[in-house]
Amino acid sequence: MHLRVGAAQEKARKIIIRELIQDDRRIVIEGVTPAVDDGRFAAKHQCGETMQIEADVYMDTQDKLAVDVLWKATNSRLWETIHLAPVGNDRWMGRITLEKVGLYEFVVEAWHDWFGTYHRGLLKKVEASVDVTLEIEEGRQMLKKSLAALKKEKTKSDEPFKRHQAANYNASIIRNLTKIIEALKPENGAKTPGDEFVANDTLLSNLYAYSEAQQTDLAILLSDFTLAVMHIAGPKEFLTHSQRYPVRAERRAAEFSSWYEMFPRSQSGDANRHGTFKDVIERLPSISAMGFDTLYFPPIHPIGEKNRKGKNNSLISAPTDPGSPYAIGSKEGGHDAIHPELGNWQDFRQLRDEAKALGIEIALDYAIQCSPDHPWLEEHPEWFDWRPDGTVKYAENPPKKYQDIVSLDFYAPQAIPHLWKALRDVVMLWAKEGVRTFRVDNPHTKPLPFWEWMIREVQAKYPDTIFLSEAFTTPKMMARLAKVGFTQSYTYFTWRNQKHEITEYLSQLLSGDTPEYFRPHFFVNTPDINPFYLQHTGRNGFLVRAVVAATTSGLWGISSGFEICEAEAIPEKEEFKNSEKYEIRVWDWNREGNIIPEITMLNRLRKTYPQLQTHLGLRFHPADNEQVLFYSKEGKRLPDQPLESLILVAINLSAHYLQDTNLELPLYMLGLDDHAAIEVHDLVSDARFTWHGKWQQARLDPAQYLYVIWEIRAAGI
Amino acid sequence: MHLRVGAAQEKARKIIIRELIQDDRRIVIEGVTPAVDDGRFAAKHQCGETMQIEADVYMDTQDKLAVDVLWKATNSRLWETIHLAPVGNDRWMGRITLEKVGLYEFVVEAWHDWFGTYHRGLLKKVEASVDVTLEIEEGRQMLKKSLAALKKEKTKSDEPFKRHQAANYNASIIRNLTKIIEALKPENGAKTPGDEFVANDTLLSNLYAYSEAQQTDLAILLSDFTLAVMHIAGPKEFLTHSQRYPVRAERRAAEFSSWYEMFPRSQSGDANRHGTFKDVIERLPSISAMGFDTLYFPPIHPIGEKNRKGKNNSLISAPTDPGSPYAIGSKEGGHDAIHPELGNWQDFRQLRDEAKALGIEIALDYAIQCSPDHPWLEEHPEWFDWRPDGTVKYAENPPKKYQDIVSLDFYAPQAIPHLWKALRDVVMLWAKEGVRTFRVDNPHTKPLPFWEWMIREVQAKYPDTIFLSEAFTTPKMMARLAKVGFTQSYTYFTWRNQKHEITEYLSQLLSGDTPEYFRPHFFVNTPDINPFYLQHTGRNGFLVRAVVAATTSGLWGISSGFEICEAEAIPEKEEFKNSEKYEIRVWDWNREGNIIPEITMLNRLRKTYPQLQTHLGLRFHPADNEQVLFYSKEGKRLPDQPLESLILVAINLSAHYLQDTNLELPLYMLGLDDHAAIEVHDLVSDARFTWHGKWQQARLDPAQYLYVIWEIRAAGI
């Protein structure tokens, strides 16, 4: 019986390490979840929700292992502990709840459970009535050694994982262990042990084979009390720790929010008058009434004069043209200033507060680029890229040049750290002004290390800050941006219109560890994307896209005009004609054929049904018509939590032609057989009815039902 | 144009690192293959075969990247280089061939390709006939800076990746770069540049828009020669390296071998006479004739007397009982000795050599356990686990005890490093005697760090050593043993008999990165496993299992007796009656109903067809009869290598009942349409015929064809 606590084990380890260089850990801890790239990046989680932690833990023995998880907020000093339970096939599981917004970390800790193994073996031997004289002596020795080790430990201060309990807790363990050892003393003989030492029934019926003194010893050694004390006090042989796995707990809006995008300058109701923040305030009640809770503006900063773009992206601008708000910076200021025509800081704050009163959060655009008039060109020429003739380098995609925009050079010799800090401080400034949501323009053309650093810096000070990545690029870069810190991501959703496209894309977003880091934000349109699908399907097409976006993803958004089915395009292009990016537009919000009632209904359902507040828990189901998309939403659920109801959505993607289809309802998900009776609640019409069996016929007639949204549950529940 | 070679970049980097702590790499290198646990363990590869290396490489720009792979044998000092080519979606690919057995490593290296990007942009601008005066000047400056940097580099010696080329190579690059810069000098004006500077045709037709002097400059700057020189000489901005990825190149037998297992003591032909190595020599020609090339013996060491097991695992042994060879060690010696009744060292060497002459390699058993008579108990009591009464601890699984075996304690205070070294030296000893294949008994009950260290130590000295892991335990431990170094692994194959079981299990072995580290060895039986399937299916069942094993896996094996369909069992158990583990048996190798001809045929096909020399390239295909297993073998193939022929195997798993089935031939794999004509070569009968179309009817009548093995190819090829 070699007990390897402390020095001997350490010495042995060191020798192995020296010789092996490689991993000397006898216990394997792997396959830890949640984890992104095995802990390189933080997994994303929602505050207040139960988080299930799992790991594969095993070693070269059939002996018992003990597995704990240590966890804490990253900025805290003390670790909490939970025990993991084996769930089969070397997998262990436990649950915690992260209550506050912020960064957390956890570590999986495992050890060879000497006493647990001894206890199990002794129990089996007693059940088989074999001689256990030596075993009793081994138990006695182990208890003593553990006590000695524990007393020594009390004085140690170099514990890498400082627990809450600490000193007081240890003292009580020492007390209990001493009590056990006292009771076991041979001279105590057949003395009846204390009430703590209640052995289990199976055991008691087998004890008759042993002497009275042995019966007492066995009752003590095999009691649950001794087992519990020794779980903490016993030797932690081959104690092994995983690396630290970070997790970010985020507020609800990180995962569930409905966005409305608008150009404040277009809100005056008069194409000849530049809209202001005050005009936006007038619009707030109607946006709130539609059920949107995030109001997002393209850049609100001063716009450059030099090389200003004219209407429809023309290289020549008229004196009255307002320019693209993405050409940031003029003599009136840069990213830290407000475009004077929109109003002043006071106006902005008033807008922010009035929006908040209506449950609306303001989201700003964070676009790292400068007009040639940006103050930084004079103040910090070293942050830009200069050509041999002394001119600044414009953004270009040869042979095209973007002459209203000059790019910052993140790795210019003088740019680090000053430029990086200046860029961070822009976000800090707006965060201080109460803005906690930023839509980031083209992050994939700026360095990943910058984002990882900047987002962490901002969130360290303002943990509730949300960053939405507007990167339309290759899938791997989009994923990486989400990993380095972006809370939410634009997606390819706008270009996924057919049944197989939607099914495939959403399945990808739900596969592997993607859900741990990538939160898709489904915008149905943007000022830059006037999708072909909407250009030729009209009002019904707008409804189709709104329903798909609003019911598949916790995050969806529309750009102003969508609610009145605006899709006038530059021919053959996915661009808007007379885009608001380059001019002030005025809209009739009550235009005939608008879908404001439907959008309002969708946002209402989203607020009512948790299943619609996340893209997770989405599953596609068979509909034998290629024009009919059919899926269920079950929301987020722990594996052992029963499913009581399910949202079902069926949509006629053709938008214009009647489609008959057979739908296979996933009754199995509710634990029902194929012929069960179910209660159906039509969430659009509020009608309720009862159905029987999994196969149901549906007629999706655009004149009547372009789509259906049902909640189903077992009948009679 | 900020050129960041050398100091400036380094300084910038250091500042970022200080501030960020995190990853400062602007270029992402991820998803590297081949890799096991992202480089923690070596991927396995066969010597002499092309190895395809891939990686996802991207950064925040649409500029050009350059990606190389540096690689070398781990024990070499100099790195080789290959360029990777982009294959779409941020993925890069290149190929190398590892010629020698041993450990290799590779590193992916990527950088922002300034000159490549410049070259591509300039080409587009010239094609669009825009003014490029500044661009020419930028190119000139970059060439000069690169030359300066290169000259400086020549004197540097701290390069982390020392290349073969080194000094001489650099000198030639400097010469070429100087030549380019000379040609570009403004005073050279319209002077015709040298023959090296041949611009491409598209370019030439556009040059007319420029002055004569500019035409010359452009021809030089845009030439392939300049591009090639600058690929090496140009700045490697944001140079990024992946970690090192280890790869083990192994000999063919690691992946392809046919094993025959026997107890040498049963080879005398007389149950009353202990067989010897000389008796085994007599048996070699028949084993060779069957086509086996690895001959594996259970332990050949002295067997303990104390607590020796009797026949059928009895606790009581008769004086004549030979004991279990797994109770290793007696006064005659331990793991480093030969059981005297088998012969002496001279006999062993003779056997080894005669086997080799017949193309047969000897494999030994490596069983880390000792009989109570093992010399180590006296010589090294500190390596064992002792109980409070001074007795040694026997192996046990409470309440069972294994009293003929005592276990070594790998973490006893005195055991490290002495016991570990002693155990390693046992293998070294036999390796020195020419044994290079070890079947390791129950490795999952010994520490993983021990295996990782021991195998590496042995392979450092004897790189061609093969270790077969005999671990029947949980899947994760079996996988981990393969990762830490075991060349091959026993599997669950013996218990996978039904169509869905075989399909599922083999699909698992072929999924994810499992093929990178796990080589399944399909034993159809072992002295410990007398499968129920064989106990009740008789000769036909033996054929079924032989065909499945021999045609799905590169590694298969039989334990002596299989060829004569021996399956006499202890009732209700998967154990042999009168097992050779506990007694000397004698067999009639010509017993009626033996399947020696079929085994011989299978091993012949395996030697002829590379498709059968690996478990890779296996695919299951539809057969509409649950008793018929149907699959193809295409062998190992690079993605762009066309498939010329395919092995098809269909087997009647019922073994006894006629089965009709429709088979869907995978003509698509040969690039053929569903109605194509194919040539079929029946490899069992050697018949040849032509078929049309993918659907074929087959009648698998046990009386005629229990199984078929075809090679198919497009007709007329």
JSON list of C-alpha atoms in Angstrom, two decimals, chain A residues 1-2 4 8 12 15-16 19-26 28 30 37 40 56 58-62 89-91 121 124-125 128 130 134-135 137-138 141 238 382 384-389 391 393 396-399 401 409-413 416-417 420-421 424 443-449 452-453 456-457 473-477 480 483, chain B residues 1-2 4 8 12 15-16 19-26 28 30 37 40 56 58-62 89-91 121 124-125 128 130 134-135 137-138 141 238 382 384-389 391 393 396-399 401 409 411-413 416-417 420-421 424 443-449 452-453 456-457 473-477 480 483:
[
{"chain": "A", "resi": 1, "resn": "MET", "atom": "CA", "xyz": [0.00, 0.00, 0.00]},
{"chain": "A", "resi": 2, "resn": "HIS", "atom": "CA", "xyz": [2.04, 2.88, -1.24]},
{"chain": "A", "resi": 4, "resn": "ARG", "atom": "CA", "xyz": [1.84, 8.84, -2.58]},
{"chain": "A", "resi": 8, "resn": "ALA", "atom": "CA", "xyz": [7.44, 11.02, -2.84]},
{"chain": "A", "resi": 12, "resn": "ALA", "atom": "CA", "xyz": [8.71, 10.63, -8.80]},
{"chain": "A", "resi": 15, "resn": "ILE", "atom": "CA", "xyz": [12.03, 12.40, -12.53]},
{"chain": "A", "resi": 16, "resn": "ILE", "atom": "CA", "xyz": [9.49, 11.31, -15.09]},
{"chain": "A", "resi": 19, "resn": "GLU", "atom": "CA", "xyz": [13.10, 11.96, -18.63]},
{"chain": "A", "resi": 20, "resn": "LEU", "atom": "CA", "xyz": [9.95, 12.12, -20.66]},
{"chain": "A", "resi": 21, "resn": "ILE", "atom": "CA", "xyz": [9.62, 15.77, -21.60]},
{"chain": "A", "resi": 22, "resn": "GLN", "atom": "CA", "xyz": [6.12, 14.70, -22.62]},
{"chain": "A", "resi": 23, "resn": "ASP", "atom": "CA", "xyz": [2.89, 14.48, -20.69]},
{"chain": "A", "resi": 24, "resn": "ASP", "atom": "CA", "xyz": [3.43, 12.75, -17.35]},
{"chain": "A", "resi": 25, "resn": "ARG", "atom": "CA", "xyz": [-0.22, 12.75, -16.38]},
{"chain": "A", "resi": 26, "resn": "ARG", "atom": "CA", "xyz": [-1.48, 9.31, -15.55]},
{"chain": "A", "resi": 28, "resn": "VAL", "atom": "CA", "xyz": [-6.41, 11.66, -18.95]},
{"chain": "A", "resi": 30, "resn": "GLU", "atom": "CA", "xyz": [-10.03, 15.38, -22.53]},
{"chain": "A", "resi": 37, "resn": "ASP", "atom": "CA", "xyz": [-10.73, 25.13, -29.78]},
{"chain": "A", "resi": 40, "resn": "ARG", "atom": "CA", "xyz": [-8.17, 28.69, -26.64]},
{"chain": "A", "resi": 56, "resn": "ASP", "atom": "CA", "xyz": [-13.81, 12.39, -20.59]},
{"chain": "A", "resi": 58, "resn": "TYR", "atom": "CA", "xyz": [-10.01, 7.91, -17.33]},
{"chain": "A", "resi": 59, "resn": "MET", "atom": "CA", "xyz": [-6.85, 6.18, -16.27]},
{"chain": "A", "resi": 60, "resn": "ASP", "atom": "CA", "xyz": [-5.20, 2.76, -16.41]},
{"chain": "A", "resi": 61, "resn": "THR", "atom": "CA", "xyz": [-7.29, 1.08, -13.79]},
{"chain": "A", "resi": 62, "resn": "GLN", "atom": "CA", "xyz": [-10.77, -0.08, -12.95]},
{"chain": "A", "resi": 89, "resn": "ASN", "atom": "CA", "xyz": [-18.26, 5.53, -21.31]},
{"chain": "A", "resi": 90, "resn": "ASP", "atom": "CA", "xyz": [-15.64, 7.49, -19.32]},
{"chain": "A", "resi": 91, "resn": "ARG", "atom": "CA", "xyz": [-17.73, 10.66, -19.48]},
{"chain": "A", "resi": 121, "resn": "GLY", "atom": "CA", "xyz": [-13.51, -3.53, -2.72]},
{"chain": "A", "resi": 124, "resn": "LYS", "atom": "CA", "xyz": [-17.54, -6.73, -2.12]},
{"chain": "A", "resi": 125, "resn": "LYS", "atom": "CA", "xyz": [-15.27, -8.81, 0.08]},
{"chain": "A", "resi": 128, "resn": "ALA", "atom": "CA", "xyz": [-18.50, -12.58, -0.20]},
{"chain": "A", "resi": 130, "resn": "VAL", "atom": "CA", "xyz": [-13.93, -13.50, 2.88]},
{"chain": "A", "resi": 134, "resn": "LEU", "atom": "CA", "xyz": [-5.65, -7.15, 6.50]},
{"chain": "A", "resi": 135, "resn": "GLU", "atom": "CA", "xyz": [-8.12, -4.87, 4.78]},
{"chain": "A", "resi": 137, "resn": "GLU", "atom": "CA", "xyz": [-5.66, -2.74, 9.02]},
{"chain": "A", "resi": 138, "resn": "GLU", "atom": "CA", "xyz": [-5.06, -1.08, 5.65]},
{"chain": "A", "resi": 141, "resn": "GLN", "atom": "CA", "xyz": [-3.44, 3.04, 8.30]},
{"chain": "A", "resi": 238, "resn": "PHE", "atom": "CA", "xyz": [-2.26, 11.37, -9.29]},
{"chain": "A", "resi": 382, "resn": "GLU", "atom": "CA", "xyz": [2.05, 57.98, -38.78]},
{"chain": "A", "resi": 384, "resn": "PHE", "atom": "CA", "xyz": [-1.66, 55.93, -42.30]},
{"chain": "A", "resi": 385, "resn": "ASP", "atom": "CA", "xyz": [0.06, 54.39, -45.29]},
{"chain": "A", "resi": 386, "resn": "TRP", "atom": "CA", "xyz": [1.92, 56.95, -47.43]},
{"chain": "A", "resi": 387, "resn": "ARG", "atom": "CA", "xyz": [3.11, 56.56, -50.99]},
{"chain": "A", "resi": 388, "resn": "PRO", "atom": "CA", "xyz": [6.47, 57.57, -52.41]},
{"chain": "A", "resi": 389, "resn": "ASP", "atom": "CA", "xyz": [5.02, 60.87, -53.67]},
{"chain": "A", "resi": 391, "resn": "THR", "atom": "CA", "xyz": [0.13, 61.16, -50.82]},
{"chain": "A", "resi": 393, "resn": "LYS", "atom": "CA", "xyz": [-2.93, 55.59, -49.79]},
{"chain": "A", "resi": 396, "resn": "GLU", "atom": "CA", "xyz": [-8.31, 50.02, -53.27]},
{"chain": "A", "resi": 397, "resn": "ASN", "atom": "CA", "xyz": [-9.14, 46.76, -54.97]},
{"chain": "A", "resi": 398, "resn": "PRO", "atom": "CA", "xyz": [-7.02, 47.12, -58.12]},
{"chain": "A", "resi": 399, "resn": "PRO", "atom": "CA", "xyz": [-7.79, 48.73, -60.44]},
{"chain": "A", "resi": 401, "resn": "LYS", "atom": "CA", "xyz": [-9.97, 52.94, -55.82]},
{"chain": "A", "resi": 409, "resn": "ASP", "atom": "CA", "xyz": [-2.42, 50.96, -41.03]},
{"chain": "A", "resi": 410, "resn": "PHE", "atom": "CA", "xyz": [-2.63, 48.83, -37.88]},
{"chain": "A", "resi": 411, "resn": "TYR", "atom": "CA", "xyz": [1.00, 47.81, -38.07]},
{"chain": "A", "resi": 412, "resn": "ALA", "atom": "CA", "xyz": [2.57, 51.09, -39.03]},
{"chain": "A", "resi": 413, "resn": "PRO", "atom": "CA", "xyz": [5.67, 51.49, -36.84]},
{"chain": "A", "resi": 416, "resn": "ILE", "atom": "CA", "xyz": [1.15, 50.33, -32.00]},
{"chain": "A", "resi": 417, "resn": "PRO", "atom": "CA", "xyz": [0.01, 50.84, -29.35]},
{"chain": "A", "resi": 420, "resn": "TRP", "atom": "CA", "xyz": [-4.93, 50.64, -31.19]},
{"chain": "A", "resi": 421, "resn": "LYS", "atom": "CA", "xyz": [-5.57, 52.52, -27.98]},
{"chain": "A", "resi": 424, "resn": "ARG", "atom": "CA", "xyz": [-10.36, 51.25, -28.32]},
{"chain": "A", "resi": 443, "resn": "PRO", "atom": "CA", "xyz": [-14.01, 43.44, -39.11]},
{"chain": "A", "resi": 444, "resn": "HIS", "atom": "CA", "xyz": [-12.42, 40.84, -41.40]},
{"chain": "A", "resi": 445, "resn": "THR", "atom": "CA", "xyz": [-10.26, 43.53, -42.99]},
{"chain": "A", "resi": 446, "resn": "LYS", "atom": "CA", "xyz": [-8.70, 44.47, -39.66]},
{"chain": "A", "resi": 447, "resn": "PRO", "atom": "CA", "xyz": [-6.25, 42.32, -37.66]},
{"chain": "A", "resi": 448, "resn": "LEU", "atom": "CA", "xyz": [-7.66, 39.53, -35.52]},
{"chain": "A", "resi": 449, "resn": "PRO", "atom": "CA", "xyz": [-5.24, 40.29, -32.65]},
{"chain": "A", "resi": 452, "resn": "GLU", "atom": "CA", "xyz": [-9.27, 40.04, -29.47]},
{"chain": "A", "resi": 453, "resn": "TRP", "atom": "CA", "xyz": [-7.47, 42.71, -27.50]},
{"chain": "A", "resi": 456, "resn": "ARG", "atom": "CA", "xyz": [-11.51, 42.17, -24.10]},
{"chain": "A", "resi": 457, "resn": "GLU", "atom": "CA", "xyz": [-10.44, 45.62, -22.98]},
{"chain": "A", "resi": 473, "resn": "THR", "atom": "CA", "xyz": [-16.20, 36.72, -46.15]},
{"chain": "A", "resi": 474, "resn": "THR", "atom": "CA", "xyz": [-14.97, 33.11, -46.09]},
{"chain": "A", "resi": 475, "resn": "PRO", "atom": "CA", "xyz": [-16.57, 30.84, -43.47]},
{"chain": "A", "resi": 476, "resn": "LYS", "atom": "CA", "xyz": [-13.37, 30.27, -41.54]},
{"chain": "A", "resi": 477, "resn": "MET", "atom": "CA", "xyz": [-12.67, 33.98, -41.02]},
{"chain": "A", "resi": 480, "resn": "ARG", "atom": "CA", "xyz": [-12.64, 33.09, -36.17]},
{"chain": "A", "resi": 483, "resn": "LYS", "atom": "CA", "xyz": [-14.08, 33.10, -31.57]},
{"chain": "B", "resi": 1, "resn": "MET", "atom": "CA", "xyz": [4.39, 51.66, -47.87]},
{"chain": "B", "resi": 2, "resn": "HIS", "atom": "CA", "xyz": [5.56, 50.48, -44.49]},
{"chain": "B", "resi": 4, "resn": "ARG", "atom": "CA", "xyz": [8.18, 45.79, -41.62]},
{"chain": "B", "resi": 8, "resn": "ALA", "atom": "CA", "xyz": [10.36, 47.66, -36.33]},
{"chain": "B", "resi": 12, "resn": "ALA", "atom": "CA", "xyz": [5.73, 46.32, -32.53]},
{"chain": "B", "resi": 15, "resn": "ILE", "atom": "CA", "xyz": [4.53, 45.65, -27.41]},
{"chain": "B", "resi": 16, "resn": "ILE", "atom": "CA", "xyz": [1.42, 43.80, -28.52]},
{"chain": "B", "resi": 19, "resn": "GLU", "atom": "CA", "xyz": [-0.27, 44.12, -23.70]},
{"chain": "B", "resi": 20, "resn": "LEU", "atom": "CA", "xyz": [-2.30, 41.27, -25.04]},
{"chain": "B", "resi": 21, "resn": "ILE", "atom": "CA", "xyz": [-0.84, 38.20, -23.36]},
{"chain": "B", "resi": 22, "resn": "GLN", "atom": "CA", "xyz": [-2.94, 36.37, -25.95]},
{"chain": "B", "resi": 23, "resn": "ASP", "atom": "CA", "xyz": [-2.18, 35.29, -29.48]},
{"chain": "B", "resi": 24, "resn": "ASP", "atom": "CA", "xyz": [-0.53, 38.13, -31.42]},
{"chain": "B", "resi": 25, "resn": "ARG", "atom": "CA", "xyz": [-0.46, 36.28, -34.70]},
{"chain": "B", "resi": 26, "resn": "ARG", "atom": "CA", "xyz": [-2.15, 38.17, -37.47]},
{"chain": "B", "resi": 28, "resn": "VAL", "atom": "CA", "xyz": [-4.20, 32.20, -38.63]},
{"chain": "B", "resi": 30, "resn": "GLU", "atom": "CA", "xyz": [-5.32, 26.03, -38.15]},
{"chain": "B", "resi": 37, "resn": "ASP", "atom": "CA", "xyz": [-5.10, 16.03, -31.20]},
{"chain": "B", "resi": 40, "resn": "ARG", "atom": "CA", "xyz": [-0.03, 16.43, -29.35]},
{"chain": "B", "resi": 56, "resn": "ASP", "atom": "CA", "xyz": [-6.33, 26.52, -43.24]},
{"chain": "B", "resi": 58, "resn": "TYR", "atom": "CA", "xyz": [-5.89, 33.20, -43.71]},
{"chain": "B", "resi": 59, "resn": "MET", "atom": "CA", "xyz": [-5.57, 36.74, -42.50]},
{"chain": "B", "resi": 60, "resn": "ASP", "atom": "CA", "xyz": [-7.46, 40.01, -42.54]},
{"chain": "B", "resi": 61, "resn": "THR", "atom": "CA", "xyz": [-6.83, 40.91, -46.13]},
{"chain": "B", "resi": 62, "resn": "GLN", "atom": "CA", "xyz": [-7.51, 39.91, -49.69]},
{"chain": "B", "resi": 89, "resn": "ASN", "atom": "CA", "xyz": [-11.87, 28.19, -49.05]},
{"chain": "B", "resi": 90, "resn": "ASP", "atom": "CA", "xyz": [-8.66, 29.24, -47.25]},
{"chain": "B", "resi": 91, "resn": "ARG", "atom": "CA", "xyz": [-7.24, 25.72, -47.51]},
{"chain": "B", "resi": 121, "resn": "GLY", "atom": "CA", "xyz": [-2.18, 44.65, -58.30]},
{"chain": "B", "resi": 124, "resn": "LYS", "atom": "CA", "xyz": [-4.40, 44.57, -63.00]},
{"chain": "B", "resi": 125, "resn": "LYS", "atom": "CA", "xyz": [-3.58, 48.26, -63.20]},
{"chain": "B", "resi": 128, "resn": "ALA", "atom": "CA", "xyz": [-6.64, 48.70, -67.07]},
{"chain": "B", "resi": 130, "resn": "VAL", "atom": "CA", "xyz": [-4.03, 53.39, -65.45]},
{"chain": "B", "resi": 134, "resn": "LEU", "atom": "CA", "xyz": [4.06, 55.63, -58.29]},
{"chain": "B", "resi": 135, "resn": "GLU", "atom": "CA", "xyz": [3.70, 51.87, -58.39]},
{"chain": "B", "resi": 137, "resn": "GLU", "atom": "CA", "xyz": [8.71, 53.63, -57.77]},
{"chain": "B", "resi": 138, "resn": "GLU", "atom": "CA", "xyz": [7.24, 51.54, -54.96]},
{"chain": "B", "resi": 141, "resn": "GLN", "atom": "CA", "xyz": [12.11, 50.79, -53.36]},
{"chain": "B", "resi": 238, "resn": "PHE", "atom": "CA", "xyz": [3.80, 38.80, -40.35]},
{"chain": "B", "resi": 382, "resn": "GLU", "atom": "CA", "xyz": [10.44, -2.12, -3.76]},
{"chain": "B", "resi": 384, "resn": "PHE", "atom": "CA", "xyz": [5.83, -4.42, -5.68]},
{"chain": "B", "resi": 385, "resn": "ASP", "atom": "CA", "xyz": [2.90, -3.52, -3.48]},
{"chain": "B", "resi": 386, "resn": "TRP", "atom": "CA", "xyz": [3.15, -5.01, 0.02]},
{"chain": "B", "resi": 387, "resn": "ARG", "atom": "CA", "xyz": [0.38, -5.46, 2.53]},
{"chain": "B", "resi": 388, "resn": "PRO", "atom": "CA", "xyz": [0.50, -4.65, 6.27]},
{"chain": "B", "resi": 389, "resn": "ASP", "atom": "CA", "xyz": [1.32, -8.30, 7.09]},
{"chain": "B", "resi": 391, "resn": "THR", "atom": "CA", "xyz": [2.83, -10.36, 2.01]},
{"chain": "B", "resi": 393, "resn": "LYS", "atom": "CA", "xyz": [-0.37, -7.99, -3.08]},
{"chain": "B", "resi": 396, "resn": "GLU", "atom": "CA", "xyz": [-7.40, -8.90, -7.77]},
{"chain": "B", "resi": 397, "resn": "ASN", "atom": "CA", "xyz": [-10.85, -7.91, -8.91]},
{"chain": "B", "resi": 398, "resn": "PRO", "atom": "CA", "xyz": [-12.69, -8.12, -5.58]},
{"chain": "B", "resi": 399, "resn": "PRO", "atom": "CA", "xyz": [-13.63, -10.59, -4.36]},
{"chain": "B", "resi": 401, "resn": "LYS", "atom": "CA", "xyz": [-7.87, -12.92, -6.60]},
{"chain": "B", "resi": 409, "resn": "ASP", "atom": "CA", "xyz": [3.60, -0.98, -8.89]},
{"chain": "B", "resi": 411, "resn": "TYR", "atom": "CA", "xyz": [4.53, 4.45, -8.99]},
{"chain": "B", "resi": 412, "resn": "ALA", "atom": "CA", "xyz": [6.10, 2.80, -5.99]},
{"chain": "B", "resi": 413, "resn": "PRO", "atom": "CA", "xyz": [8.58, 5.30, -4.56]},
{"chain": "B", "resi": 416, "resn": "ILE", "atom": "CA", "xyz": [10.77, 5.27, -10.92]},
{"chain": "B", "resi": 417, "resn": "PRO", "atom": "CA", "xyz": [12.94, 5.31, -12.88]},
{"chain": "B", "resi": 420, "resn": "TRP", "atom": "CA", "xyz": [10.53, 1.66, -15.83]},
{"chain": "B", "resi": 421, "resn": "LYS", "atom": "CA", "xyz": [14.03, 1.28, -17.18]},
{"chain": "B", "resi": 424, "resn": "ARG", "atom": "CA", "xyz": [12.15, -0.92, -21.20]},
{"chain": "B", "resi": 443, "resn": "PRO", "atom": "CA", "xyz": [-1.62, -2.21, -21.76]},
{"chain": "B", "resi": 444, "resn": "HIS", "atom": "CA", "xyz": [-4.68, -0.37, -20.44]},
{"chain": "B", "resi": 445, "resn": "THR", "atom": "CA", "xyz": [-3.87, -1.52, -16.91]},
{"chain": "B", "resi": 446, "resn": "LYS", "atom": "CA", "xyz": [-0.46, 0.13, -16.99]},
{"chain": "B", "resi": 447, "resn": "PRO", "atom": "CA", "xyz": [0.20, 3.89, -16.95]},
{"chain": "B", "resi": 448, "resn": "LEU", "atom": "CA", "xyz": [-0.11, 5.81, -20.22]},
{"chain": "B", "resi": 449, "resn": "PRO", "atom": "CA", "xyz": [2.99, 7.91, -19.48]},
{"chain": "B", "resi": 452, "resn": "GLU", "atom": "CA", "xyz": [4.57, 6.89, -24.26]},
{"chain": "B", "resi": 453, "resn": "TRP", "atom": "CA", "xyz": [8.05, 6.97, -22.79]},
{"chain": "B", "resi": 456, "resn": "ARG", "atom": "CA", "xyz": [9.60, 6.23, -27.79]},
{"chain": "B", "resi": 457, "resn": "GLU", "atom": "CA", "xyz": [12.79, 5.00, -26.14]},
{"chain": "B", "resi": 473, "resn": "THR", "atom": "CA", "xyz": [-11.55, -1.79, -22.64]},
{"chain": "B", "resi": 474, "resn": "THR", "atom": "CA", "xyz": [-13.48, 1.44, -23.17]},
{"chain": "B", "resi": 475, "resn": "PRO", "atom": "CA", "xyz": [-13.15, 3.06, -26.61]},
{"chain": "B", "resi": 476, "resn": "LYS", "atom": "CA", "xyz": [-11.43, 6.20, -25.33]},
{"chain": "B", "resi": 477, "resn": "MET", "atom": "CA", "xyz": [-8.66, 4.29, -23.57]},
{"chain": "B", "resi": 480, "resn": "ARG", "atom": "CA", "xyz": [-5.44, 6.87, -26.30]},
{"chain": "B", "resi": 483, "resn": "LYS", "atom": "CA", "xyz": [-2.16, 7.84, -29.70]}
]
